[in-house]
PDB file of C-alpha atoms and ligand atoms in Angstrom:
ATOM      1  CA  UNK A   1       1.017 -10.668  40.509  1.00 69.00           C
ATOM      2  CA  UNK A   2       0.757 -13.453  38.006  1.00 74.00           C
ATOM      3  CA  UNK A   3      -2.823 -12.614  37.179  1.00 77.00           C
ATOM      4  CA  UNK A   4      -1.813  -8.956  36.736  1.00 74.00           C
ATOM      5  CA  UNK A   5       0.815 -10.021  34.133  1.00 75.00           C
ATOM      6  CA  UNK A   6      -1.655 -12.337  32.304  1.00 75.00           C
ATOM      7  CA  UNK A   7      -4.277  -9.671  32.403  1.00 73.00           C
ATOM      8  CA  UNK A   8      -2.000  -6.969  30.872  1.00 71.00           C
ATOM      9  CA  UNK A   9      -0.906  -9.560  28.178  1.00 69.00           C
ATOM     10  CA  UNK A  10      -4.488 -10.044  27.199  1.00 69.00           C
ATOM     11  CA  UNK A  11      -5.135  -6.290  27.025  1.00 70.00           C
ATOM     12  CA  UNK A  12      -2.592  -6.198  24.314  1.00 66.00           C
ATOM     13  CA  UNK A  13      -3.695  -9.392  22.611  1.00 63.00           C
ATOM     14  CA  UNK A  14      -5.746  -7.768  19.939  1.00 57.00           C
ATOM     15  CA  UNK A  15      -2.865  -5.886  18.564  1.00 56.00           C
ATOM     16  CA  UNK A  16      -0.899  -9.204  18.240  1.00 54.00           C
ATOM     17  CA  UNK A  17      -3.413 -10.905  16.010  1.00 53.00           C
ATOM     18  CA  UNK A  18      -2.974 -10.793  12.504  1.00 52.00           C
ATOM     19  CA  UNK A  19      -5.278  -8.163  10.715  1.00 53.00           C
ATOM     20  CA  UNK A  20      -8.484  -9.386   9.269  1.00 57.00           C
ATOM     21  CA  UNK A  21      -8.339 -11.250   5.968  1.00 65.00           C
ATOM     22  CA  UNK A  22      -9.183  -9.282   2.814  1.00 73.00           C
ATOM     23  CA  UNK A  23      -7.618  -7.926  -0.224  1.00 82.00           C
ATOM     24  CA  UNK A  24      -4.286  -6.279   0.444  1.00 87.00           C
ATOM     25  CA  UNK A  25      -4.391  -2.513   0.834  1.00 93.00           C
ATOM     26  CA  UNK A  26      -2.167  -0.104  -1.131  1.00 94.00           C
ATOM     27  CA  UNK A  27      -0.336   2.511   0.851  1.00 96.00           C
ATOM     28  CA  UNK A  28      -1.888   6.089   0.309  1.00 95.00           C
ATOM     29  CA  UNK A  29       1.245   8.050   1.349  1.00 95.00           C
ATOM     30  CA  UNK A  30      -0.656  10.953   2.268  1.00 95.00           C
ATOM     31  CA  UNK A  31       0.896  14.053   3.708  1.00 93.00           C
ATOM     32  CA  UNK A  32      -1.311  16.265   5.929  1.00 92.00           C
ATOM     33  CA  UNK A  33       1.331  19.025   5.766  1.00 90.00           C
ATOM     34  CA  UNK A  34       0.932  19.465   2.093  1.00 94.00           C
ATOM     35  CA  UNK A  35      -1.686  22.260   1.943  1.00 94.00           C
ATOM     36  CA  UNK A  36      -1.913  22.197  -1.624  1.00 96.00           C
ATOM     37  CA  UNK A  37      -2.918  18.564  -1.831  1.00 96.00           C
ATOM     38  CA  UNK A  38      -5.594  19.158   0.921  1.00 96.00           C
ATOM     39  CA  UNK A  39      -7.005  22.132  -1.088  1.00 96.00           C
ATOM     40  CA  UNK A  40      -7.086  19.975  -4.358  1.00 96.00           C
ATOM     41  CA  UNK A  41      -8.622  17.187  -2.342  1.00 97.00           C
ATOM     42  CA  UNK A  42     -11.453  19.612  -0.930  1.00 96.00           C
ATOM     43  CA  UNK A  43     -12.289  20.815  -4.463  1.00 95.00           C
ATOM     44  CA  UNK A  44     -12.416  17.244  -5.906  1.00 96.00           C
ATOM     45  CA  UNK A  45     -14.711  16.217  -3.004  1.00 96.00           C
ATOM     46  CA  UNK A  46     -17.026  18.956  -3.482  1.00 94.00           C
ATOM     47  CA  UNK A  47     -17.008  18.473  -7.373  1.00 93.00           C
ATOM     48  CA  UNK A  48     -17.352  14.409  -7.628  1.00 95.00           C
ATOM     49  CA  UNK A  49     -18.493  13.205  -4.294  1.00 95.00           C
ATOM     50  CA  UNK A  50     -20.790  15.738  -2.562  1.00 92.00           C
ATOM     51  CA  UNK A  51     -23.669  15.119  -5.007  1.00 88.00           C
ATOM     52  CA  UNK A  52     -24.255  11.974  -2.838  1.00 91.00           C
ATOM     53  CA  UNK A  53     -22.018  12.266   0.288  1.00 93.00           C
ATOM     54  CA  UNK A  54     -22.023  14.854   2.979  1.00 93.00           C
ATOM     55  CA  UNK A  55     -19.395  15.867   5.646  1.00 94.00           C
ATOM     56  CA  UNK A  56     -22.031  16.612   8.227  1.00 91.00           C
ATOM     57  CA  UNK A  57     -19.541  17.754  11.003  1.00 92.00           C
ATOM     58  CA  UNK A  58     -17.425  20.098   8.893  1.00 94.00           C
ATOM     59  CA  UNK A  59     -18.277  23.751   8.047  1.00 94.00           C
ATOM     60  CA  UNK A  60     -17.114  25.456   4.826  1.00 94.00           C
ATOM     61  CA  UNK A  61     -15.521  28.336   6.766  1.00 93.00           C
ATOM     62  CA  UNK A  62     -13.601  25.926   9.195  1.00 93.00           C
ATOM     63  CA  UNK A  63     -12.109  24.217   6.159  1.00 93.00           C
ATOM     64  CA  UNK A  64     -11.311  27.435   4.492  1.00 94.00           C
ATOM     65  CA  UNK A  65      -9.491  28.653   7.596  1.00 93.00           C
ATOM     66  CA  UNK A  66      -7.619  25.261   8.261  1.00 93.00           C
ATOM     67  CA  UNK A  67      -6.427  24.878   4.553  1.00 94.00           C
ATOM     68  CA  UNK A  68      -5.579  28.572   3.850  1.00 93.00           C
ATOM     69  CA  UNK A  69      -8.351  29.023   1.310  1.00 94.00           C
ATOM     70  CA  UNK A  70      -9.411  32.540   0.909  1.00 93.00           C
ATOM     71  CA  UNK A  71     -13.103  33.960   0.823  1.00 91.00           C
ATOM     72  CA  UNK A  72     -13.103  34.314  -2.959  1.00 91.00           C
ATOM     73  CA  UNK A  73     -11.774  30.814  -3.920  1.00 91.00           C
ATOM     74  CA  UNK A  74     -14.121  29.452  -1.220  1.00 93.00           C
ATOM     75  CA  UNK A  75     -17.215  30.995  -2.960  1.00 91.00           C
ATOM     76  CA  UNK A  76     -15.870  30.170  -6.534  1.00 89.00           C
ATOM     77  CA  UNK A  77     -14.690  26.809  -6.140  1.00 87.00           C
ATOM     78  CA  UNK A  78     -16.039  25.129  -3.164  1.00 90.00           C
ATOM     79  CA  UNK A  79     -19.477  26.168  -1.869  1.00 90.00           C
ATOM     80  CA  UNK A  80     -21.989  23.519  -3.034  1.00 82.00           C
ATOM     81  CA  UNK A  81     -25.208  24.675  -4.597  1.00 80.00           C
ATOM     82  CA  UNK A  82     -26.583  27.750  -2.606  1.00 85.00           C
ATOM     83  CA  UNK A  83     -24.557  26.955   0.430  1.00 89.00           C
ATOM     84  CA  UNK A  84     -23.115  29.864   2.711  1.00 92.00           C
ATOM     85  CA  UNK A  85     -19.587  29.758   4.243  1.00 92.00           C
ATOM     86  CA  UNK A  86     -20.868  29.182   7.681  1.00 93.00           C
ATOM     87  CA  UNK A  87     -22.940  26.113   6.588  1.00 93.00           C
ATOM     88  CA  UNK A  88     -22.227  22.469   7.322  1.00 93.00           C
ATOM     89  CA  UNK A  89     -21.099  20.496   4.249  1.00 93.00           C
ATOM     90  CA  UNK A  90     -24.242  18.811   3.629  1.00 89.00           C
ATOM     91  CA  UNK A  91     -25.963  18.208   0.332  1.00 81.00           C
ATOM     92  CA  UNK A  92     -29.460  18.881  -0.844  1.00 74.00           C
ATOM     93  CA  UNK A  93     -30.505  15.237  -1.290  1.00 76.00           C
ATOM     94  CA  UNK A  94     -32.878  13.962   1.269  1.00 76.00           C
ATOM     95  CA  UNK A  95     -32.060  10.725   2.965  1.00 74.00           C
ATOM     96  CA  UNK A  96     -35.304   9.089   1.963  1.00 76.00           C
ATOM     97  CA  UNK A  97     -34.407   9.819  -1.645  1.00 80.00           C
ATOM     98  CA  UNK A  98     -31.048   8.561  -1.443  1.00 77.00           C
ATOM     99  CA  UNK A  99     -32.452   5.408  -0.033  1.00 77.00           C
ATOM    100  CA  UNK A 100     -34.865   4.996  -2.867  1.00 77.00           C
ATOM    101  CA  UNK A 101     -32.195   5.719  -5.598  1.00 79.00           C
ATOM    102  CA  UNK A 102     -29.316   3.598  -4.456  1.00 78.00           C
ATOM    103  CA  UNK A 103     -31.120   0.948  -2.288  1.00 80.00           C
ATOM    104  CA  UNK A 104     -28.673   1.497   0.403  1.00 83.00           C
ATOM    105  CA  UNK A 105     -27.761   4.385   2.845  1.00 83.00           C
ATOM    106  CA  UNK A 106     -25.330   6.675   1.494  1.00 89.00           C
ATOM    107  CA  UNK A 107     -22.934   7.191   4.355  1.00 91.00           C
ATOM    108  CA  UNK A 108     -21.630  10.501   5.643  1.00 93.00           C
ATOM    109  CA  UNK A 109     -17.814  10.629   4.848  1.00 95.00           C
ATOM    110  CA  UNK A 110     -16.506  12.724   7.776  1.00 94.00           C
ATOM    111  CA  UNK A 111     -15.031   9.777   9.922  1.00 94.00           C
ATOM    112  CA  UNK A 112     -14.658   7.241   6.868  1.00 95.00           C
ATOM    113  CA  UNK A 113     -10.887   7.264   7.268  1.00 95.00           C
ATOM    114  CA  UNK A 114     -11.234   6.383  10.905  1.00 93.00           C
ATOM    115  CA  UNK A 115     -13.578   3.400  10.643  1.00 94.00           C
ATOM    116  CA  UNK A 116     -11.974   2.186   7.763  1.00 95.00           C
ATOM    117  CA  UNK A 117      -8.372   3.693   7.394  1.00 96.00           C
ATOM    118  CA  UNK A 118      -6.792   6.189   4.838  1.00 96.00           C
ATOM    119  CA  UNK A 119      -5.214   3.294   2.856  1.00 97.00           C
ATOM    120  CA  UNK A 120      -8.527   1.551   2.656  1.00 97.00           C
ATOM    121  CA  UNK A 121     -10.301   4.616   1.038  1.00 97.00           C
ATOM    122  CA  UNK A 122      -7.308   5.098  -1.315  1.00 97.00           C
ATOM    123  CA  UNK A 123      -7.479   1.429  -2.418  1.00 97.00           C
ATOM    124  CA  UNK A 124     -11.208   1.430  -2.560  1.00 97.00           C
ATOM    125  CA  UNK A 125     -11.291   4.280  -5.048  1.00 98.00           C
ATOM    126  CA  UNK A 126      -8.837   2.448  -7.275  1.00 97.00           C
ATOM    127  CA  UNK A 127     -10.616  -0.928  -7.063  1.00 96.00           C
ATOM    128  CA  UNK A 128     -13.792  -0.490  -9.165  1.00 97.00           C
ATOM    129  CA  UNK A 129     -13.985  -3.013 -12.005  1.00 96.00           C
ATOM    130  CA  UNK A 130     -16.584  -3.655 -14.833  1.00 96.00           C
ATOM    131  CA  UNK A 131     -19.470  -6.195 -13.646  1.00 95.00           C
ATOM    132  CA  UNK A 132     -22.393  -6.148 -16.002  1.00 94.00           C
ATOM    133  CA  UNK A 133     -24.475  -7.856 -13.165  1.00 94.00           C
ATOM    134  CA  UNK A 134     -24.513  -4.905 -11.008  1.00 94.00           C
ATOM    135  CA  UNK A 135     -26.997  -2.039 -11.363  1.00 91.00           C
ATOM    136  CA  UNK A 136     -24.242   0.536 -11.976  1.00 93.00           C
ATOM    137  CA  UNK A 137     -22.147  -1.861 -14.089  1.00 95.00           C
ATOM    138  CA  UNK A 138     -19.338  -1.919 -11.630  1.00 96.00           C
ATOM    139  CA  UNK A 139     -18.200  -3.739  -8.575  1.00 95.00           C
ATOM    140  CA  UNK A 140     -15.296  -3.369  -6.092  1.00 95.00           C
ATOM    141  CA  UNK A 141     -12.690  -5.541  -4.957  1.00 94.00           C
ATOM    142  CA  UNK A 142     -12.687  -4.022  -1.390  1.00 93.00           C
ATOM    143  CA  UNK A 143     -16.399  -3.759  -1.156  1.00 94.00           C
ATOM    144  CA  UNK A 144     -18.037  -6.690  -2.994  1.00 92.00           C
ATOM    145  CA  UNK A 145     -21.645  -5.706  -4.327  1.00 92.00           C
ATOM    146  CA  UNK A 146     -20.951  -2.224  -3.681  1.00 94.00           C
ATOM    147  CA  UNK A 147     -23.998   0.215  -4.118  1.00 92.00           C
ATOM    148  CA  UNK A 148     -21.948   3.261  -5.421  1.00 93.00           C
ATOM    149  CA  UNK A 149     -21.232   3.949  -9.180  1.00 95.00           C
ATOM    150  CA  UNK A 150     -17.670   4.473 -10.033  1.00 97.00           C
ATOM    151  CA  UNK A 151     -17.920   8.316  -9.484  1.00 96.00           C
ATOM    152  CA  UNK A 152     -14.421   8.771 -11.059  1.00 97.00           C
ATOM    153  CA  UNK A 153     -14.878   6.252 -14.030  1.00 96.00           C
ATOM    154  CA  UNK A 154     -14.451   8.946 -16.708  1.00 97.00           C
ATOM    155  CA  UNK A 155     -11.172   9.991 -15.270  1.00 97.00           C
ATOM    156  CA  UNK A 156      -9.680   6.618 -14.493  1.00 97.00           C
ATOM    157  CA  UNK A 157     -11.180   4.504 -17.406  1.00 96.00           C
ATOM    158  CA  UNK A 158     -12.262   1.036 -17.109  1.00 96.00           C
ATOM    159  CA  UNK A 159     -10.769  -1.899 -15.039  1.00 96.00           C
ATOM    160  CA  UNK A 160     -11.313  -5.553 -15.492  1.00 95.00           C
ATOM    161  CA  UNK A 161     -11.198  -8.131 -12.438  1.00 93.00           C
ATOM    162  CA  UNK A 162      -8.348 -10.589 -12.111  1.00 90.00           C
ATOM    163  CA  UNK A 163      -9.321 -13.751 -10.648  1.00 86.00           C
ATOM    164  CA  UNK A 164      -7.628 -16.398  -8.276  1.00 83.00           C
ATOM    165  CA  UNK A 165      -9.169 -19.541  -7.189  1.00 81.00           C
ATOM    166  CA  UNK A 166      -9.857 -19.755  -3.258  1.00 79.00           C
ATOM    167  CA  UNK A 167      -9.305 -22.870  -1.118  1.00 82.00           C
ATOM    168  CA  UNK A 168     -12.487 -24.434  -2.271  1.00 84.00           C
ATOM    169  CA  UNK A 169     -11.462 -23.938  -5.919  1.00 81.00           C
ATOM    170  CA  UNK A 170     -14.142 -20.983  -6.392  1.00 82.00           C
ATOM    171  CA  UNK A 171     -12.926 -18.162  -8.451  1.00 81.00           C
ATOM    172  CA  UNK A 172     -12.693 -14.886  -6.418  1.00 83.00           C
ATOM    173  CA  UNK A 173     -11.596 -11.383  -7.540  1.00 86.00           C
ATOM    174  CA  UNK A 174      -8.031 -10.641  -6.356  1.00 84.00           C
ATOM    175  CA  UNK A 175      -7.041  -7.452  -8.219  1.00 88.00           C
ATOM    176  CA  UNK A 176      -7.865  -5.255 -11.260  1.00 94.00           C
ATOM    177  CA  UNK A 177      -6.235  -4.476 -14.384  1.00 94.00           C
ATOM    178  CA  UNK A 178      -6.779  -1.117 -16.397  1.00 95.00           C
ATOM    179  CA  UNK A 179      -8.153  -2.015 -19.790  1.00 94.00           C
ATOM    180  CA  UNK A 180      -9.153   1.448 -21.169  1.00 95.00           C
ATOM    181  CA  UNK A 181      -7.610   4.531 -19.814  1.00 96.00           C
ATOM    182  CA  UNK A 182      -9.837   7.504 -19.035  1.00 96.00           C
ATOM    183  CA  UNK A 183      -9.086  11.039 -19.084  1.00 97.00           C
ATOM    184  CA  UNK A 184      -6.181  10.796 -16.642  1.00 97.00           C
ATOM    185  CA  UNK A 185      -2.979   8.692 -16.854  1.00 97.00           C
ATOM    186  CA  UNK A 186      -2.758   6.034 -13.991  1.00 96.00           C
ATOM    187  CA  UNK A 187      -0.340   8.375 -12.251  1.00 97.00           C
ATOM    188  CA  UNK A 188      -2.412  11.445 -12.374  1.00 98.00           C
ATOM    189  CA  UNK A 189      -5.503   9.293 -11.087  1.00 98.00           C
ATOM    190  CA  UNK A 190      -3.231   8.039  -8.251  1.00 97.00           C
ATOM    191  CA  UNK A 191      -2.308  11.524  -7.387  1.00 98.00           C
ATOM    192  CA  UNK A 192      -6.037  12.565  -7.483  1.00 98.00           C
ATOM    193  CA  UNK A 193      -7.135   9.949  -5.216  1.00 98.00           C
ATOM    194  CA  UNK A 194      -4.392  10.473  -2.837  1.00 98.00           C
ATOM    195  CA  UNK A 195      -5.495  14.090  -2.621  1.00 98.00           C
ATOM    196  CA  UNK A 196      -9.071  13.030  -1.874  1.00 98.00           C
ATOM    197  CA  UNK A 197      -7.880  10.699   0.739  1.00 98.00           C
ATOM    198  CA  UNK A 198      -5.677  13.267   2.445  1.00 97.00           C
ATOM    199  CA  UNK A 199      -8.668  15.687   2.514  1.00 97.00           C
ATOM    200  CA  UNK A 200     -10.976  13.105   4.107  1.00 97.00           C
ATOM    201  CA  UNK A 201      -8.373  12.098   6.610  1.00 96.00           C
ATOM    202  CA  UNK A 202      -7.936  15.878   7.554  1.00 96.00           C
ATOM    203  CA  UNK A 203     -11.761  16.044   7.816  1.00 95.00           C
ATOM    204  CA  UNK A 204     -12.010  13.086  10.145  1.00 94.00           C
ATOM    205  CA  UNK A 205      -9.805  14.944  12.782  1.00 90.00           C
ATOM    206  CA  UNK A 206      -9.265  18.638  11.814  1.00 89.00           C
ATOM    207  CA  UNK A 207      -7.457  19.091  14.972  1.00 88.00           C
ATOM    208  CA  UNK A 208      -4.548  17.116  14.082  1.00 83.00           C
ATOM    209  CA  UNK A 209      -3.106  20.060  11.925  1.00 80.00           C
ATOM    210  CA  UNK A 210      -3.448  22.230  14.978  1.00 82.00           C
ATOM    211  CA  UNK A 211      -2.213  19.692  17.629  1.00 85.00           C
ATOM    212  CA  UNK A 212       1.338  19.388  16.128  1.00 80.00           C
ATOM    213  CA  UNK A 213       1.927  23.207  16.067  1.00 82.00           C
ATOM    214  CA  UNK A 214       0.693  23.558  19.441  1.00 89.00           C
ATOM    215  CA  UNK A 215       2.748  20.685  20.671  1.00 90.00           C
ATOM    216  CA  UNK A 216       5.947  22.570  19.514  1.00 90.00           C
ATOM    217  CA  UNK A 217       5.156  25.727  21.559  1.00 93.00           C
ATOM    218  CA  UNK A 218       4.119  23.647  24.610  1.00 94.00           C
ATOM    219  CA  UNK A 219       7.502  22.106  24.610  1.00 95.00           C
ATOM    220  CA  UNK A 220       9.218  25.488  24.054  1.00 95.00           C
ATOM    221  CA  UNK A 221       7.461  26.823  26.926  1.00 96.00           C
ATOM    222  CA  UNK A 222       8.388  23.802  29.149  1.00 96.00           C
ATOM    223  CA  UNK A 223      12.073  24.341  28.280  1.00 96.00           C
ATOM    224  CA  UNK A 224      11.780  28.004  29.110  1.00 96.00           C
ATOM    225  CA  UNK A 225      10.081  27.195  32.455  1.00 96.00           C
ATOM    226  CA  UNK A 226      12.855  24.692  33.175  1.00 96.00           C
ATOM    227  CA  UNK A 227      15.647  27.363  32.991  1.00 96.00           C
ATOM    228  CA  UNK A 228      13.753  29.732  35.147  1.00 96.00           C
ATOM    229  CA  UNK A 229      12.911  26.956  37.872  1.00 96.00           C
ATOM    230  CA  UNK A 230      16.458  25.926  37.921  1.00 96.00           C
ATOM    231  CA  UNK A 231      17.822  29.418  38.775  1.00 95.00           C
ATOM    232  CA  UNK A 232      15.051  29.984  41.188  1.00 94.00           C
ATOM    233  CA  UNK A 233      15.865  26.725  43.133  1.00 93.00           C
ATOM    234  CA  UNK A 234      19.630  27.848  43.107  1.00 92.00           C
ATOM    235  CA  UNK A 235      18.475  31.249  44.574  1.00 92.00           C
ATOM    236  CA  UNK A 236      16.286  29.770  47.277  1.00 91.00           C
ATOM    237  CA  UNK A 237      18.784  27.245  48.552  1.00 91.00           C
ATOM    238  CA  UNK A 238      22.040  29.319  48.373  1.00 89.00           C
ATOM    239  CA  UNK A 239      21.973  30.187  51.981  1.00 85.00           C
ATOM    240  CA  UNK A 240      20.892  26.619  53.334  1.00 82.00           C
ATOM    241  CA  UNK A 241      24.247  24.922  54.178  1.00 67.00           C
TER     242      UNK A 241
HETATM  243  C1  HEC B 301     -23.950   8.774  -7.237  1.00 68.03           C
HETATM  244  C2  HEC B 301     -23.646   8.702  -5.727  1.00 68.03           C
HETATM  245  C3  HEC B 301     -22.274   8.706  -5.211  1.00 68.03           C
HETATM  246  C4  HEC B 301     -21.225   9.469  -5.627  1.00 68.03           C
HETATM  247  C5  HEC B 301     -21.183  10.652  -6.609  1.00 68.03           C
HETATM  248  C6  HEC B 301     -20.155   8.935  -4.811  1.00 68.03           C
HETATM  249  N1  HEC B 301     -20.544   8.065  -3.833  1.00 68.03           N
HETATM  250 FE1  HEC B 301     -19.512   7.044  -2.495  1.00 68.03          FE
HETATM  251  N2  HEC B 301     -20.972   5.827  -2.039  1.00 68.03           N
HETATM  252  C7  HEC B 301     -22.242   5.825  -2.544  1.00 68.03           C
HETATM  253  C8  HEC B 301     -23.096   4.847  -2.041  1.00 68.03           C
HETATM  254  C9  HEC B 301     -24.622   4.627  -2.238  1.00 68.03           C
HETATM  255  C10 HEC B 301     -22.285   4.162  -1.069  1.00 68.03           C
HETATM  256  C11 HEC B 301     -22.860   2.950  -0.223  1.00 68.03           C
HETATM  257  C12 HEC B 301     -22.489   1.818  -0.772  1.00 68.03           C
HETATM  258  C13 HEC B 301     -23.022   0.543  -0.111  1.00 68.03           C
HETATM  259  O1  HEC B 301     -23.226   0.693   1.114  1.00 68.03           O
HETATM  260  O2  HEC B 301     -23.279  -0.274  -0.920  1.00 68.03           O
HETATM  261  C14 HEC B 301     -21.069   4.901  -1.056  1.00 68.03           C
HETATM  262  C15 HEC B 301     -19.964   4.354  -0.381  1.00 68.03           C
HETATM  263  C16 HEC B 301     -18.758   5.058  -0.290  1.00 68.03           C
HETATM  264  C17 HEC B 301     -17.607   4.617   0.489  1.00 68.03           C
HETATM  265  C18 HEC B 301     -17.648   3.405   1.366  1.00 68.03           C
HETATM  266  C19 HEC B 301     -18.056   3.857   2.850  1.00 68.03           C
HETATM  267  C20 HEC B 301     -17.966   2.694   3.857  1.00 68.03           C
HETATM  268  O3  HEC B 301     -17.056   2.507   4.599  1.00 68.03           O
HETATM  269  O4  HEC B 301     -18.969   2.061   3.907  1.00 68.03           O
HETATM  270  C21 HEC B 301     -16.566   5.424   0.346  1.00 68.03           C
HETATM  271  C22 HEC B 301     -15.171   5.576   0.932  1.00 68.03           C
HETATM  272  C23 HEC B 301     -17.082   6.446  -0.717  1.00 68.03           C
HETATM  273  N3  HEC B 301     -18.342   6.075  -1.035  1.00 68.03           N
HETATM  274  C24 HEC B 301     -16.322   7.498  -1.045  1.00 68.03           C
HETATM  275  C25 HEC B 301     -16.626   8.331  -2.257  1.00 68.03           C
HETATM  276  C26 HEC B 301     -15.843   9.293  -2.900  1.00 68.03           C
HETATM  277  C27 HEC B 301     -14.481   9.697  -2.278  1.00 68.03           C
HETATM  278  C28 HEC B 301     -16.567   9.902  -3.826  1.00 68.03           C
HETATM  279  C29 HEC B 301     -16.093  11.150  -4.789  1.00 68.03           C
HETATM  280  C30 HEC B 301     -14.909  10.693  -5.590  1.00 68.03           C
HETATM  281  C31 HEC B 301     -17.923   9.191  -3.851  1.00 68.03           C
HETATM  282  N4  HEC B 301     -17.938   8.195  -2.933  1.00 68.03           N
HETATM  283  C32 HEC B 301     -18.918   9.607  -4.740  1.00 68.03           C
HETATM  284  C33 HEC B 301     -22.736   6.951  -3.555  1.00 68.03           C
HETATM  285  C34 HEC B 301     -21.883   7.615  -4.148  1.00 68.03           C
END
């Protein structure tokens, strides 16, 4: 018995350990029921991210059906290049070219909010800062020596790193400060990044929109069944006494 208790405690041990060290994450506060936010996120993703990243498990028409996007807006706003509605959301860049141009593998982002987290992606998109030693002139607090340019730099503007000294007295980047605003105000930029994060969270598990709706009907059905079962029981047992 005691072994069983210890074993079951060990099972939960990982959950009790403090999370891995790293810069603090900002809360994304996404709302997967906000269809307009998901629609905007999809549009931003196709326009600003799909030149490099794919969503290789997602089809355009699935996305349109889930997010309430009609055929005309799908064709006008979302189809990338000469893609057709039934195609997977892949881009035309060949993996070898990506590797050559960026020196790193450009990851597919279908599952990124699951292997990182929505808060991580949100914070990452807000954490690019100027660093002249890097090939694209930027670095990232959450992803040191990142191989991605700041795809939204024109919109956000330019950020400077803020340093603190670590235990050994070495300077390390702790946060960022906006020094030159881009085309969007900080509030507008946050909203945009939140929409992209919400869209990617949906893309990582499209069924979650469906699951909640379905769960409601399942419970309704069970409640209904309970009433019928109750009266049937009464009927069956009424002569047994
Ligand atoms: C010019 C090409 C390019 C564009 C445009 C681009 N990215 Fe990237 N992205 C990259 C590359 C390359 C990496 C890999 C970085 C590395 O491994 O150092 C990356 C990495 C990432 C990661 C980290 C993935 C991980 O966990 O390792 C996320 C998240 C991400 N990109 C999101 C986005 C989003 C959202 C957009 C659109 C707003 C975008 N990217 C636009 C090239 C790009």
